[in-house]
Tab-separated table of C-alpha atoms in Angstrom:
chain	number	residue	atom	x	y	z
T	1248	MET	CA	17.522	29.532	-11.905
T	1249	MET	CA	16.965	28.744	-8.218
T	1250	GLU	CA	19.266	26.040	-6.848
T	1251	ALA	CA	17.688	22.666	-6.143
T	1252	SER	CA	18.045	22.587	-2.348
T	1253	LYS	CA	16.571	26.072	-1.977
T	1254	TYR	CA	13.665	25.166	-4.237
T	1255	LEU	CA	12.870	22.003	-2.241
T	1256	LYS	CA	12.930	23.884	1.064
T	1257	GLN	CA	10.746	26.659	-0.313
T	1258	VAL	CA	8.141	24.241	-1.660
T	1259	TYR	CA	8.082	22.176	1.532
T	1260	ALA	CA	7.589	25.297	3.666
T	1261	LYS	CA	4.604	26.273	1.540
T	1262	VAL	CA	3.104	22.762	1.649
T	1263	GLU	CA	3.687	22.503	5.405
T	1264	LYS	CA	1.870	25.780	6.018
T	1265	ALA	CA	-1.072	24.753	3.834
T	1266	ASN	CA	-1.362	21.276	5.390
T	1267	GLN	CA	-0.151	21.890	8.936
T	1268	HIS	CA	-2.697	19.539	10.549
T	1269	GLU	CA	-2.004	16.625	8.171
T	1270	SER	CA	0.971	14.895	9.782
T	1271	GLU	CA	0.847	11.657	7.761
T	1272	PHE	CA	0.734	13.532	4.471
T	1273	LEU	CA	3.604	15.812	5.503
T	1274	GLN	CA	5.660	12.769	6.535
T	1275	ALA	CA	5.189	11.226	3.084
T	1276	VAL	CA	6.193	14.518	1.441
T	1277	GLU	CA	9.268	14.861	3.656
T	1278	GLU	CA	10.314	11.289	2.851
T	1279	LEU	CA	10.150	12.019	-0.879
T	1280	LEU	CA	11.935	15.379	-0.647
T	1281	SER	CA	14.763	13.878	1.411
T	1282	THR	CA	15.812	11.827	-1.636
T	1283	VAL	CA	15.059	13.750	-4.845
T	1284	GLU	CA	17.496	16.687	-4.796
T	1285	PRO	CA	19.757	15.004	-7.412
T	1286	VAL	CA	16.802	14.912	-9.823
T	1287	PHE	CA	16.315	18.666	-9.652
T	1288	GLU	CA	20.027	19.248	-10.105
T	1289	LYS	CA	19.913	17.162	-13.284
T	1290	HIS	CA	16.561	18.506	-14.521
T	1291	PRO	CA	16.363	22.298	-14.049
T	1292	GLU	CA	13.202	22.245	-16.166
T	1293	TYR	CA	11.419	20.659	-13.189
T	1294	ILE	CA	12.179	23.802	-11.183
T	1295	ARG	CA	11.352	26.151	-14.043
T	1296	GLU	CA	7.914	24.560	-14.467
T	1297	ASN	CA	7.367	24.165	-10.697
T	1298	ILE	CA	6.610	20.460	-11.126
T	1299	LEU	CA	7.084	19.608	-7.456
T	1300	GLU	CA	4.474	22.013	-6.143
T	1301	ARG	CA	2.058	20.839	-8.829
T	1302	ILE	CA	2.544	17.191	-7.872
T	1303	LEU	CA	2.106	17.934	-4.166
T	1304	GLU	CA	-1.372	19.402	-4.627
T	1305	PRO	CA	-4.133	16.852	-5.306
T	1306	GLU	CA	-6.078	17.413	-8.488
T	1307	ARG	CA	-9.286	16.868	-6.530
T	1308	VAL	CA	-10.358	16.061	-2.949
T	1309	ILE	CA	-13.950	14.899	-2.496
T	1310	SER	CA	-15.581	14.650	0.951
T	1311	PHE	CA	-19.150	13.530	1.544
T	1312	ARG	CA	-21.671	12.386	4.146
T	1313	VAL	CA	-22.567	8.670	4.314
T	1314	PRO	CA	-25.858	8.047	6.173
T	1315	TRP	CA	-26.946	4.454	6.819
T	1316	ILE	CA	-29.281	2.473	9.054
T	1317	ASP	CA	-28.019	-0.144	11.522
T	1318	ASP	CA	-29.786	-3.391	12.443
T	1319	LYS	CA	-31.618	-1.661	15.305
T	1320	GLY	CA	-33.179	0.789	12.870
T	1321	GLN	CA	-30.967	3.653	14.125
T	1322	TYR	CA	-29.632	6.245	11.690
T	1323	GLN	CA	-25.824	6.442	11.595
T	1324	VAL	CA	-23.543	8.892	9.790
T	1325	ASN	CA	-19.954	8.479	8.610
T	1326	ARG	CA	-17.718	10.569	6.400
T	1327	GLY	CA	-16.544	9.394	2.988
T	1328	TYR	CA	-13.613	10.603	0.891
T	1329	ARG	CA	-11.953	10.223	-2.472
T	1330	VAL	CA	-8.583	11.888	-3.112
T	1331	GLN	CA	-7.881	12.015	-6.860
T	1332	PHE	CA	-4.238	12.970	-6.621
T	1333	ASN	CA	-2.577	12.745	-10.024
T	1334	SER	CA	-3.667	11.469	-13.440
T	1335	ALA	CA	-0.568	12.301	-15.493
T	1336	VAL	CA	0.120	8.686	-16.503
T	1337	GLY	CA	-3.433	7.305	-16.404
T	1338	PRO	CA	-6.795	7.289	-14.621
T	1339	TYR	CA	-6.751	7.489	-10.837
T	1340	LYS	CA	-6.146	4.086	-9.237
T	1341	GLY	CA	-6.035	3.275	-5.563
T	1342	GLY	CA	-7.898	1.523	-2.793
T	1343	LEU	CA	-10.752	2.344	-0.455
T	1344	ARG	CA	-10.021	2.029	3.274
T	1345	PHE	CA	-12.795	1.557	5.860
T	1346	HIS	CA	-11.312	2.113	9.313
T	1347	PRO	CA	-12.001	4.452	12.278
T	1348	SER	CA	-8.577	6.097	11.786
T	1349	VAL	CA	-9.389	7.294	8.266
T	1350	ASN	CA	-9.162	11.034	7.749
T	1351	GLN	CA	-8.084	13.391	4.975
T	1352	SER	CA	-4.418	13.380	6.034
T	1353	ILE	CA	-4.124	9.598	5.897
T	1354	LEU	CA	-5.864	9.405	2.536
T	1355	LYS	CA	-3.711	12.193	1.086
T	1356	PHE	CA	-0.570	10.384	2.231
T	1357	LEU	CA	-1.835	7.126	0.731
T	1358	GLY	CA	-2.894	8.813	-2.513
T	1359	PHE	CA	0.435	10.625	-2.771
T	1360	GLU	CA	2.365	7.378	-2.321
T	1361	GLN	CA	0.046	5.706	-4.833
T	1362	ILE	CA	1.138	8.100	-7.599
T	1363	PHE	CA	4.704	6.835	-7.473
T	1364	LYS	CA	3.882	3.221	-6.682
T	1365	ASN	CA	1.666	3.065	-9.755
T	1366	ALA	CA	4.269	4.805	-11.908
T	1367	LEU	CA	6.859	2.163	-10.992
T	1368	THR	CA	4.637	-0.607	-12.373
T	1369	GLU	CA	4.983	0.933	-15.892
T	1370	LEU	CA	1.202	0.470	-16.229
T	1371	SER	CA	-1.025	3.371	-17.311
T	1372	ILE	CA	-2.528	4.259	-13.947
T	1373	GLY	CA	-2.428	7.439	-11.902
T	1374	GLY	CA	-2.695	7.830	-8.136
T	1375	GLY	CA	-5.734	8.124	-5.883
T	1376	LYS	CA	-7.133	6.840	-2.595
T	1377	GLY	CA	-10.397	6.937	-0.702
T	1378	GLY	CA	-12.403	5.495	2.125
T	1379	SER	CA	-14.384	6.222	5.247
T	1380	ASP	CA	-14.104	6.266	9.040
T	1381	PHE	CA	-16.713	3.457	9.053
T	1382	ASN	CA	-15.551	0.324	10.885
T	1383	PRO	CA	-16.813	-2.945	9.317
T	1384	LYS	CA	-15.567	-4.984	12.305
T	1385	GLY	CA	-18.422	-6.219	14.427
T	1386	LYS	CA	-21.021	-5.187	11.860
T	1387	SER	CA	-23.477	-7.634	10.311
T	1388	ASN	CA	-23.428	-8.339	6.594
T	1389	GLN	CA	-26.659	-6.355	6.270
T	1390	GLU	CA	-25.135	-3.315	8.014
T	1391	VAL	CA	-22.023	-3.471	5.831
T	1392	MET	CA	-24.219	-3.767	2.737
T	1393	ARG	CA	-26.351	-0.765	3.669
T	1394	PHE	CA	-23.259	1.319	4.394
T	1395	CYS	CA	-21.575	0.322	1.115
T	1396	GLN	CA	-24.724	1.120	-0.859
T	1397	SER	CA	-24.947	4.588	0.694
T	1398	PHE	CA	-21.217	5.183	0.185
T	1399	MET	CA	-21.370	4.187	-3.488
T	1400	THR	CA	-24.508	6.267	-4.119
T	1401	GLU	CA	-22.292	9.332	-3.724
T	1402	LEU	CA	-18.973	7.937	-4.934
T	1403	GLN	CA	-20.413	6.790	-8.284
T	1404	LYS	CA	-20.731	10.435	-9.322
T	1405	HIS	CA	-16.949	10.785	-9.283
T	1406	ILE	CA	-15.564	7.505	-10.684
T	1407	GLY	CA	-15.616	5.535	-13.931
T	1408	PRO	CA	-13.563	3.055	-15.974
T	1409	SER	CA	-11.602	5.822	-17.722
T	1410	LEU	CA	-11.583	8.278	-14.816
T	1411	ASP	CA	-11.058	6.589	-11.441
T	1412	ILE	CA	-11.008	2.873	-10.606
T	1413	PRO	CA	-11.089	2.169	-6.848
T	1414	ALA	CA	-10.025	-1.113	-5.246
T	1415	GLY	CA	-9.904	-2.505	-1.719
T	1416	ASP	CA	-7.615	-1.687	1.196
T	1417	ILE	CA	-7.829	-2.155	4.974
T	1418	GLY	CA	-11.418	-3.044	5.880
T	1419	VAL	CA	-12.469	-3.454	2.258
T	1420	GLY	CA	-12.258	-7.025	0.994
T	1421	GLY	CA	-14.289	-9.132	-1.399
T	1422	ARG	CA	-17.497	-8.699	0.621
T	1423	GLU	CA	-17.324	-4.908	0.612
T	1424	ILE	CA	-16.201	-4.700	-3.029
T	1425	GLY	CA	-19.128	-6.932	-4.002
T	1426	TYR	CA	-21.652	-4.658	-2.282
T	1427	LEU	CA	-20.011	-1.519	-3.709
T	1428	PHE	CA	-19.982	-2.964	-7.217
T	1429	GLY	CA	-23.585	-4.129	-6.945
T	1430	GLN	CA	-24.733	-0.612	-6.058
T	1431	TYR	CA	-22.651	0.959	-8.835
T	1432	LYS	CA	-24.228	-1.457	-11.304
T	1433	ARG	CA	-27.741	-0.585	-10.100
T	1434	LEU	CA	-27.097	3.133	-10.497
T	1435	LYS	CA	-24.996	3.200	-13.659
T	1436	GLN	CA	-24.403	0.110	-15.772
T	1437	PHE	CA	-22.516	-3.169	-15.688
T	1438	ASP	CA	-18.942	-2.013	-16.132
T	1439	ALA	CA	-16.660	-4.556	-14.523
T	1440	GLY	CA	-13.605	-2.297	-14.783
T	1441	VAL	CA	-14.891	0.404	-12.443
T	1442	LEU	CA	-13.836	-1.515	-9.307
T	1443	THR	CA	-11.035	-4.021	-8.922
T	1444	GLY	CA	-10.587	-6.679	-6.281
T	1445	LYS	CA	-13.969	-8.121	-7.255
T	1446	PRO	CA	-14.795	-11.743	-6.429
T	1447	TYR	CA	-13.798	-14.034	-9.276
T	1448	GLY	CA	-17.347	-14.873	-10.375
T	1449	PHE	CA	-18.075	-11.431	-11.824
T	1450	GLY	CA	-14.882	-10.024	-13.255
T	1451	GLY	CA	-12.356	-10.497	-10.477
T	1452	SER	CA	-8.848	-11.766	-11.161
T	1453	LEU	CA	-7.243	-14.865	-9.751
T	1454	ILE	CA	-4.269	-14.091	-7.463
T	1455	ARG	CA	-5.716	-10.655	-6.531
T	1456	PRO	CA	-6.089	-11.458	-2.791
T	1457	GLU	CA	-2.558	-12.883	-2.773
T	1458	ALA	CA	-1.007	-10.201	-4.973
T	1459	THR	CA	0.411	-7.698	-2.488
T	1460	GLY	CA	1.915	-10.392	-0.252
T	1461	TYR	CA	3.271	-12.426	-3.158
T	1462	GLY	CA	4.590	-9.277	-4.819
T	1463	LEU	CA	6.359	-8.205	-1.635
T	1464	VAL	CA	8.199	-11.517	-1.501
T	1465	TYR	CA	9.045	-11.457	-5.233
T	1466	TYR	CA	10.505	-7.963	-4.834
T	1467	THR	CA	12.438	-8.923	-1.705
T	1468	GLU	CA	13.717	-12.060	-3.438
T	1469	GLU	CA	15.294	-9.882	-6.145
T	1470	LEU	CA	16.772	-7.560	-3.512
T	1471	LEU	CA	18.293	-10.508	-1.667
T	1472	LYS	CA	19.538	-12.100	-4.879
T	1473	GLU	CA	21.510	-8.985	-5.857
T	1474	HIS	CA	23.309	-9.204	-2.520
T	1475	GLY	CA	24.071	-12.918	-2.698
T	1476	LYS	CA	21.269	-14.033	-0.394
T	1477	SER	CA	17.861	-15.714	-0.599
T	1478	PHE	CA	14.868	-16.651	1.558
T	1479	LYS	CA	16.148	-20.203	1.941
T	1480	ASP	CA	16.786	-21.124	5.590
T	1481	GLN	CA	16.100	-17.556	6.785
T	1482	LYS	CA	13.970	-16.664	9.802
T	1483	VAL	CA	11.326	-14.058	8.988
T	1484	VAL	CA	9.011	-11.942	11.153
T	1485	VAL	CA	5.843	-10.556	9.559
T	1486	SER	CA	3.576	-7.969	11.162
T	1487	GLY	CA	-0.153	-8.066	10.525
T	1488	SER	CA	-2.359	-11.040	9.773
T	1489	GLY	CA	-4.560	-9.743	6.952
T	1490	ASN	CA	-4.235	-10.569	3.275
T	1491	VAL	CA	-0.788	-9.041	2.802
T	1492	ALA	CA	0.725	-10.748	5.839
T	1493	GLN	CA	-0.989	-14.072	5.135
T	1494	PHE	CA	0.249	-14.423	1.592
T	1495	ALA	CA	3.681	-12.934	2.236
T	1496	THR	CA	4.033	-15.660	4.875
T	1497	GLN	CA	2.846	-18.337	2.467
T	1498	LYS	CA	5.162	-17.298	-0.371
T	1499	ALA	CA	8.215	-16.753	1.849
T	1500	GLN	CA	7.817	-20.284	3.254
T	1501	GLU	CA	7.400	-21.693	-0.262
T	1502	LEU	CA	10.811	-20.164	-1.004
T	1503	GLY	CA	12.411	-21.910	1.967
T	1504	ALA	CA	12.061	-19.376	4.770
T	1505	THR	CA	10.592	-20.004	8.217
T	1506	VAL	CA	8.135	-17.284	9.186
T	1507	ILE	CA	8.153	-17.364	12.979
T	1508	ALA	CA	5.700	-14.566	13.800
T	1509	VAL	CA	2.589	-12.721	12.661
T	1510	SER	CA	0.539	-10.162	14.599
T	1511	ASP	CA	-2.787	-8.398	15.026
T	1512	SER	CA	-3.796	-5.137	16.692
T	1513	ASN	CA	-3.495	-6.621	20.209
T	1514	GLY	CA	-0.423	-8.819	20.059
T	1515	TYR	CA	1.531	-11.467	18.185
T	1516	ILE	CA	2.211	-15.173	18.004
T	1517	ILE	CA	5.615	-16.818	17.921
T	1518	ASP	CA	5.850	-20.219	16.280
T	1519	GLU	CA	9.458	-21.302	15.794
T	1520	THR	CA	8.372	-24.272	13.671
T	1521	GLY	CA	6.898	-21.891	11.115
T	1522	ILE	CA	3.454	-20.314	10.878
T	1523	ASP	CA	0.773	-22.791	9.794
T	1524	VAL	CA	-0.711	-20.755	6.921
T	1525	ASP	CA	-3.793	-22.950	6.498
T	1526	LEU	CA	-4.671	-22.553	10.175
T	1527	LEU	CA	-3.989	-18.790	9.999
T	1528	LEU	CA	-6.251	-18.385	6.950
T	1529	ASP	CA	-9.024	-20.390	8.606
T	1530	ILE	CA	-8.883	-18.387	11.837
T	1531	LYS	CA	-8.688	-14.959	10.225
T	1532	ASN	CA	-10.790	-15.362	7.070
T	1533	ASN	CA	-13.350	-18.048	7.864
T	1534	ARG	CA	-13.843	-17.760	11.608
T	1535	ARG	CA	-12.815	-14.070	11.884
T	1536	GLU	CA	-11.125	-14.775	15.235
T	1537	ARG	CA	-8.124	-13.218	16.988
T	1538	LEU	CA	-4.649	-14.731	16.984
T	1539	THR	CA	-5.145	-15.978	20.523
T	1540	VAL	CA	-7.111	-18.834	18.916
T	1541	TYR	CA	-4.048	-19.807	16.861
T	1542	ALA	CA	-2.017	-20.094	20.062
T	1543	GLN	CA	-4.738	-22.214	21.647
T	1544	GLU	CA	-4.818	-24.628	18.713
T	1545	LYS	CA	-1.106	-24.868	17.822
T	1546	ASP	CA	1.037	-26.411	20.573
T	1547	THR	CA	4.309	-25.011	19.220
T	1548	SER	CA	3.112	-21.394	19.398
T	1549	SER	CA	2.743	-18.762	22.074
T	1550	TYR	CA	0.805	-15.495	22.184
T	1551	HIS	CA	2.246	-12.206	23.463
T	1552	GLU	CA	0.600	-8.819	23.884
T	1553	GLY	CA	2.123	-5.700	22.300
T	1554	SER	CA	4.045	-5.009	19.122
T	1555	VAL	CA	5.714	-7.899	17.336
T	1556	TRP	CA	8.720	-5.623	16.888
T	1557	THR	CA	9.421	-5.904	20.627
T	1558	TYR	CA	10.206	-9.623	20.142
T	1559	GLU	CA	13.769	-10.186	21.332
T	1560	GLY	CA	14.716	-13.390	19.515
T	1561	ALA	CA	17.099	-13.592	16.568
T	1562	TYR	CA	15.862	-13.490	12.972
T	1563	ASP	CA	17.014	-12.311	9.538
T	1564	ILE	CA	14.267	-10.541	7.592
T	1565	ALA	CA	11.469	-8.198	8.727
T	1566	LEU	CA	8.341	-7.737	6.606
T	1567	PRO	CA	6.091	-5.055	8.168
T	1568	CYS	CA	2.610	-5.634	6.681
T	1569	ALA	CA	0.256	-4.023	9.213
T	1570	THR	CA	-0.101	-0.235	9.089
T	1571	GLN	CA	1.699	3.106	8.853
T	1572	ASN	CA	4.410	4.076	11.351
T	1573	GLU	CA	4.399	0.757	13.177
T	1574	ILE	CA	8.228	0.751	13.316
T	1575	THR	CA	9.820	3.711	15.075
T	1576	ALA	CA	13.555	4.310	15.468
T	1577	ASP	CA	13.449	2.815	18.971
T	1578	LEU	CA	11.891	-0.400	17.679
T	1579	ALA	CA	14.207	-0.463	14.665
T	1580	LYS	CA	17.210	-0.431	16.994
T	1581	ASN	CA	16.217	-3.946	18.059
T	1582	PHE	CA	17.024	-5.143	14.546
T	1583	ILE	CA	20.706	-4.423	15.041
T	1584	THR	CA	21.071	-6.806	18.002
T	1585	GLN	CA	18.715	-9.402	16.523
T	1586	GLY	CA	20.710	-9.794	13.306
T	1587	VAL	CA	18.067	-8.417	10.925
T	1588	TYR	CA	19.741	-7.450	7.645
T	1589	CYS	CA	16.703	-6.789	5.445
T	1590	VAL	CA	13.452	-4.847	5.949
T	1591	ALA	CA	10.866	-4.742	3.151
T	1592	GLU	CA	7.568	-2.893	3.517
T	1593	GLY	CA	4.318	-4.694	2.778
T	1594	ALA	CA	2.173	-1.977	4.379
T	1595	ASN	CA	2.143	1.677	3.341
T	1596	MET	CA	4.810	3.705	5.188
T	1597	PRO	CA	5.156	1.287	8.134
T	1598	CYS	CA	8.615	2.657	9.004
T	1599	ASP	CA	8.981	6.224	10.191
T	1600	LEU	CA	11.689	8.555	8.863
T	1601	GLU	CA	14.051	7.978	11.796
T	1602	ALA	CA	13.816	4.197	11.370
T	1603	ILE	CA	14.658	4.513	7.655
T	1604	GLU	CA	17.635	6.703	8.469
T	1605	LEU	CA	18.833	4.004	10.891
T	1606	TYR	CA	18.641	1.402	8.114
T	1607	ARG	CA	20.814	3.642	5.915
T	1608	LYS	CA	23.345	4.153	8.690
T	1609	GLU	CA	23.565	0.463	9.615
T	1610	GLY	CA	23.563	-0.853	6.035
T	1611	ILE	CA	20.275	-2.753	6.423
T	1612	LEU	CA	18.782	-3.584	3.028
T	1613	PHE	CA	15.505	-1.681	2.690
T	1614	GLY	CA	12.602	-2.272	0.302
T	1615	PRO	CA	10.359	0.836	0.377
T	1616	ALA	CA	6.596	0.366	0.190
T	1617	LYS	CA	6.069	2.264	-3.040
T	1618	ALA	CA	8.173	-0.393	-4.762
T	1619	ALA	CA	7.869	-3.496	-2.585
T	1620	ASN	CA	4.097	-3.524	-2.083
T	1621	ALA	CA	3.105	-2.568	-5.635
T	1622	GLY	CA	1.913	-6.117	-6.391
T	1623	GLY	CA	-1.673	-5.415	-5.356
T	1624	VAL	CA	-2.188	-2.474	-7.672
T	1625	ALA	CA	-0.299	-4.290	-10.442
T	1626	VAL	CA	-2.778	-7.174	-10.393
T	1627	SER	CA	-5.638	-4.677	-10.101
T	1628	ALA	CA	-4.440	-3.205	-13.395
T	1629	LEU	CA	-4.244	-6.730	-14.828
T	1630	GLU	CA	-7.836	-7.222	-13.673
T	1631	MET	CA	-8.791	-4.089	-15.626
T	1632	SER	CA	-7.118	-5.578	-18.704
T	1633	GLN	CA	-8.999	-8.846	-18.311
T	1634	ASN	CA	-12.283	-6.951	-17.899
T	1635	SER	CA	-11.635	-4.863	-21.009
T	1636	GLN	CA	-10.887	-7.978	-23.060
T	1637	ARG	CA	-13.749	-9.956	-21.483
T	1638	LEU	CA	-11.199	-12.658	-20.705
T	1639	ARG	CA	-10.168	-14.626	-17.624
T	1640	TRP	CA	-6.523	-15.444	-17.177
T	1641	SER	CA	-5.303	-18.518	-15.343
T	1642	ALA	CA	-3.748	-18.198	-11.900
T	1643	GLU	CA	-0.409	-19.221	-13.386
T	1644	GLN	CA	-0.604	-16.491	-16.038
T	1645	VAL	CA	-1.487	-13.760	-13.524
T	1646	ASP	CA	1.214	-14.940	-11.111
T	1647	GLU	CA	3.817	-14.933	-13.875
T	1648	GLU	CA	2.833	-11.387	-14.896
T	1649	LEU	CA	2.993	-10.308	-11.252
T	1650	LYS	CA	6.468	-11.757	-10.774
T	1651	ASN	CA	7.673	-10.119	-13.988
T	1652	ILE	CA	6.337	-6.740	-12.880
T	1653	MET	CA	7.926	-6.966	-9.412
T	1654	THR	CA	11.249	-8.066	-10.916
T	1655	MET	CA	11.107	-5.145	-13.336
T	1656	ILE	CA	10.325	-2.707	-10.511
T	1657	TYR	CA	13.308	-3.905	-8.505
T	1658	LYS	CA	15.629	-3.605	-11.513
T	1659	THR	CA	14.366	-0.079	-12.206
T	1660	VAL	CA	14.935	0.942	-8.582
T	1661	SER	CA	18.391	-0.652	-8.439
T	1662	GLN	CA	19.508	0.800	-11.775
T	1663	THR	CA	18.287	4.273	-10.813
T	1664	ALA	CA	20.178	4.113	-7.517
T	1665	LYS	CA	23.338	3.191	-9.439
T	1666	LYS	CA	22.726	5.869	-12.081
T	1667	TYR	CA	22.657	8.557	-9.387
T	1668	ASN	CA	25.558	7.014	-7.380
T	1669	LEU	CA	23.295	6.287	-4.419
T	1670	ASP	CA	24.841	2.919	-3.492
T	1671	LYS	CA	22.167	0.814	-1.692
T	1672	ASP	CA	19.708	3.665	-1.146
T	1673	TYR	CA	16.747	1.931	-2.766
T	1674	LEU	CA	14.278	4.392	-1.252
T	1675	ALA	CA	15.939	7.166	-3.240
T	1676	GLY	CA	16.102	4.906	-6.292
T	1677	ALA	CA	12.355	4.249	-6.099
T	1678	ASN	CA	11.441	7.875	-5.468
T	1679	ILE	CA	13.623	9.208	-8.272
T	1680	ALA	CA	12.571	6.653	-10.885
T	1681	ALA	CA	8.867	7.235	-10.184
T	1682	PHE	CA	9.154	11.003	-9.878
T	1683	GLU	CA	10.942	11.336	-13.215
T	1684	LYS	CA	8.209	9.376	-14.992
T	1685	VAL	CA	5.370	11.450	-13.557
T	1686	ALA	CA	7.191	14.788	-13.961
T	1687	ASP	CA	8.073	14.091	-17.595
T	1688	ALA	CA	4.449	13.165	-18.351
T	1689	MET	CA	3.221	16.396	-16.737
T	1690	ILE	CA	5.654	18.530	-18.726
T	1691	LEU	CA	4.621	16.891	-22.008
T	1692	GLN	CA	0.932	17.490	-21.206
T	1693	GLY	CA	1.330	21.194	-20.508
T	1694	LEU	CA	-0.462	22.956	-17.680
T	1695	VAL	CA	-1.955	19.978	-15.819
């Protein structure tokens, strides 16, 4: 039997050669492989059945043209995707992202991460992701509707309530989900479980917009608690100002923290008195304005261009909730002098590999995305349950289920790290716990 380290290197070399232009996907693979060698030492059957190489290849990658007509009557064309990565533990589940940066590499990385994130929830959902390089910013409602209808006309051929259940992601909120669902319904039938993140009036779940941000804070709360700390009286910096950042800010402040910063793609605001969440929600969700407006309307705040991670003031907890690779090793070095002792990821892969290695070296508590930001997909699965039962749960019931799931995820990650003598390496704990679940399911199902 080939030794574990040799097997991992051999598989990575093959995957790297086959996907040499997909840097984000390769980064996600490298992050996983850097932590799972102990699993292969304990489970030689994973090597014998070549489970790793089978997991690293998507079950299906769908790419399609999306033609639509803008308000000037001009024909436009974008590219749409759906990566159905792994269905070993359930139907594919993962969001749709509409953003100019979307390409196959980004969606494969997101779908790959989604496999393990979903497995950690202990819910019966596999991993997938999709989207388009369409940018909804600056588009009218009619343009967004026409694009979504064209996108769903093709996508509906490949999804279904027992096959693949998309949700929202960056650029895909309640408006876009509504248009996508409306077109699916016109073409197929009324099946509320085929898309999650729907508005509440036709099958959506309460707490879904808040879920990823709330879940991030619930997970981080458990991480802090195990190390004798809490959010109370802590200064927190959050990157981003979308749903995840907004509701992570809200929940952290409910637990006694002061969130002093949030950001957008151009810059960030500092408000030492604590971010006014109601004002933030109004500016971003109702008025769809930039954060410069917050600084104009809140006397205690100031606006600064650039990355929020260049802020030089002291704080305790960092919650990156914007996008992938926003924190490099150089930016992470600032945390050491600023007194940051905990970093928990609300976005997908916001910290690069060198930054994560720095956290390990410096003993900074780290909550990896596949565990810490699983709240969104958890409540999406709860939405599927409500749709199947034709029931609506109260906000309190959904929130309680969410908190229970995030607490369970943290305990699983922590216990796995201890089981493998990994000390505080919660990235390895998350990767190993999730990988074992998916690998065992694949072995039991035969050649899948």
